[in-house]
Amino acid sequence: HQLPAKPAYARVKIWRRLKGLGAVTVKNSVYALPANAETREDFAWLVGEIAELGGEGFVCEAVLVDGLSDGEVEALFSAARDEDYAEVAAAARELAARDAGDGDLAGPVARLRKQLDEIVTIDFFGADGREPAEGLVSGLEARLQVEETDMNAQPNEPTPVTPVGGLQGRVWVTRQGVQVDRIASAWLIRRFIDANARFKFVPGKGYAALAGELRFDMFEGEFTHRGERCTFEVLLAEIGLDDAALGAIAEIIHDIDLKDGKYGRDETAGIRTLIAGIAAAHDDDNQRLERGAAILDDLYSSFSGKQGDK
């Protein structure tokens, strides 16, 4: 699209509209949305607005044959939404740090939920940043509910321990394109819950669990982010393992996944680099789990004080 130099507000208005639609910049004034009836209609209305402002715009359906691949364009969408989710997460952490009553927090939390829900509607490819943001906002909402009945209650209540036997023989479902929290959670499941656990990888949005399935690290999953805890931390609390080595690993996974520097362990940067290398080298999720498990096995042995033969 093209817009005249004046009035200046026209460019800002159209930029905000494009951002609200979830469009990403491909080049200069060329913006993209996934092709479907709804997005075509959104762009058609926007072209009308551009014309009313004295500009011109065109809508076309494109097939990329050179330059950017479909995967790279999808990554642009996910990166944009991750920035949005990071903004929500930062605001949620700021609210969580306040020592305030319901009257002070209820309004900001409601606005934050609205902001998060709006981002979700334009998260076309299930960006990784959703789970941390969702967990933090849900934690604030839970805090408000607790304060309504008991002003002395803590924001993060202890997680009831789930018998490991009830978690065995299940199919564990998570989002495709596993990263650090899902890799570590799968390792925890196979190492300490069910050595024969099976894993299933699905798109990030709208998956309803079948009989015998448990979802983890995905929206509405049985095991996912809660408050300021990543999925690995939630699983560890659920099975009630009091293990210092696992606690140390949980701190590393937390800082890599939530990017809040809460624990600041020396090992974190190295593990982050190793996991990123696994993701870069392997597209297959099972291979990522296998490679990640080898690293976590060795890390667990190190923290447990178990030394190999010298």
Coordinates of C-alpha atoms in Angstrom, one line a residue, residues 135-266:
G135 CA 0.3 -18.8 33.3
L136 CA 1.2 -15.4 34.8
V137 CA -2.2 -13.8 34.0
S138 CA -4.0 -16.9 35.3
G139 CA -1.9 -16.7 38.4
L140 CA -3.0 -13.2 39.0
E141 CA -6.7 -14.1 38.5
A142 CA -6.3 -17.0 40.9
R143 CA -4.7 -14.6 43.4
L144 CA -7.7 -12.3 43.3
Q145 CA -10.1 -15.2 43.8
V146 CA -8.1 -16.4 46.8
E147 CA -8.1 -12.9 48.3
E148 CA -11.9 -12.7 48.0
T149 CA -12.2 -15.5 50.5
D150 CA -9.1 -15.2 52.6
M151 CA -7.0 -12.0 52.6
N152 CA -4.2 -13.9 54.2
A153 CA -3.9 -16.5 51.4
Q154 CA -0.7 -16.8 49.3
P155 CA -0.9 -16.1 45.6
N156 CA 0.6 -19.5 44.6
E157 CA -1.0 -22.3 46.6
P158 CA 0.9 -25.6 46.9
T159 CA 0.2 -28.0 44.2
P160 CA -1.6 -31.2 45.4
V161 CA 0.6 -34.3 44.9
T162 CA -0.6 -36.6 42.2
P163 CA 0.1 -40.4 42.6
V164 CA 2.6 -41.3 39.8
G165 CA 0.7 -44.5 39.1
G166 CA -2.3 -42.5 37.9
L167 CA -0.1 -40.9 35.3
Q168 CA 1.3 -44.1 33.8
G169 CA 0.2 -45.8 30.6
R170 CA -0.9 -42.4 29.1
V171 CA -0.2 -40.7 25.8
W172 CA 1.4 -37.3 26.6
V173 CA 0.4 -34.6 24.1
T174 CA 2.3 -31.3 23.5
R175 CA 2.8 -28.7 20.8
Q176 CA 4.9 -29.4 17.7
G177 CA 8.4 -27.8 17.6
V178 CA 9.4 -28.7 21.1
Q179 CA 11.7 -26.3 23.0
V180 CA 13.4 -26.3 26.4
D181 CA 10.4 -26.6 28.7
R182 CA 8.7 -29.4 26.7
I183 CA 12.0 -31.2 26.2
A184 CA 12.7 -31.1 29.9
S185 CA 9.2 -32.0 30.8
A186 CA 9.2 -35.0 28.5
W187 CA 12.6 -36.1 30.1
L188 CA 11.0 -35.8 33.5
I189 CA 8.0 -37.9 32.5
R190 CA 10.1 -40.7 31.0
R191 CA 12.7 -40.7 33.7
F192 CA 10.5 -40.4 36.8
I193 CA 6.9 -41.1 35.9
D194 CA 6.6 -43.6 33.1
A195 CA 9.6 -45.1 31.3
N196 CA 7.3 -46.3 28.5
A197 CA 5.5 -43.0 28.0
R198 CA 4.4 -42.2 24.5
F199 CA 4.4 -38.6 23.1
K200 CA 2.2 -37.0 20.5
F201 CA 2.9 -33.7 18.9
V202 CA 0.0 -31.5 17.6
P203 CA -0.5 -27.9 16.4
G204 CA -0.6 -25.4 19.2
K205 CA -4.2 -24.3 19.0
G206 CA -7.6 -25.9 19.8
Y207 CA -6.5 -29.5 20.5
A208 CA -9.0 -31.5 22.6
A209 CA -7.5 -34.4 24.5
L210 CA -8.7 -37.9 23.6
A211 CA -9.3 -40.7 26.2
G212 CA -6.0 -41.7 27.8
E213 CA -4.2 -38.5 26.8
L214 CA -2.6 -35.8 29.0
R215 CA -1.7 -32.5 27.5
F216 CA 1.4 -30.6 28.8
D217 CA 2.9 -27.2 28.1
M218 CA 0.0 -26.1 25.9
F219 CA -3.0 -24.0 26.4
E220 CA -5.7 -25.7 28.6
G221 CA -3.3 -28.6 29.2
E222 CA -3.6 -30.7 32.3
F223 CA 0.1 -29.7 33.1
T224 CA 1.2 -26.3 31.9
H225 CA 2.4 -23.0 33.2
R226 CA 0.8 -21.9 36.5
G227 CA 1.5 -18.5 37.9
E228 CA 5.3 -17.9 37.7
R229 CA 6.1 -21.6 37.3
C230 CA 7.0 -23.3 34.0
T231 CA 5.6 -26.7 33.1
F232 CA 8.6 -28.5 34.3
E233 CA 8.2 -26.9 37.7
V234 CA 4.5 -27.7 37.8
L235 CA 5.1 -31.4 36.9
L236 CA 7.8 -31.7 39.5
A237 CA 5.5 -30.3 42.2
E238 CA 2.6 -32.6 41.0
I239 CA 4.6 -35.8 41.5
G240 CA 6.0 -34.5 44.8
L241 CA 9.7 -35.5 44.2
D242 CA 11.9 -33.9 46.9
D243 CA 15.2 -34.1 44.9
A244 CA 17.8 -31.4 45.1
A245 CA 19.2 -32.3 41.6
L246 CA 15.8 -31.9 40.0
G247 CA 15.3 -28.7 41.9
A248 CA 18.5 -27.3 40.4
I249 CA 17.4 -28.4 36.9
A250 CA 14.0 -26.8 37.4
E251 CA 15.7 -23.5 38.2
I252 CA 17.7 -23.7 34.9
I253 CA 14.6 -24.6 32.9
H254 CA 12.6 -21.8 34.5
D255 CA 15.2 -19.1 33.6
I256 CA 15.6 -20.3 30.1
D257 CA 11.8 -20.6 29.4
L258 CA 10.5 -17.6 31.3
K259 CA 13.6 -15.4 30.6
D260 CA 13.2 -13.6 34.0
G261 CA 16.6 -14.3 35.5
K262 CA 15.0 -15.4 38.7
Y263 CA 17.6 -17.9 39.8
G264 CA 20.7 -16.9 37.8
R265 CA 22.5 -20.3 37.9
D266 CA 25.9 -20.4 36.2

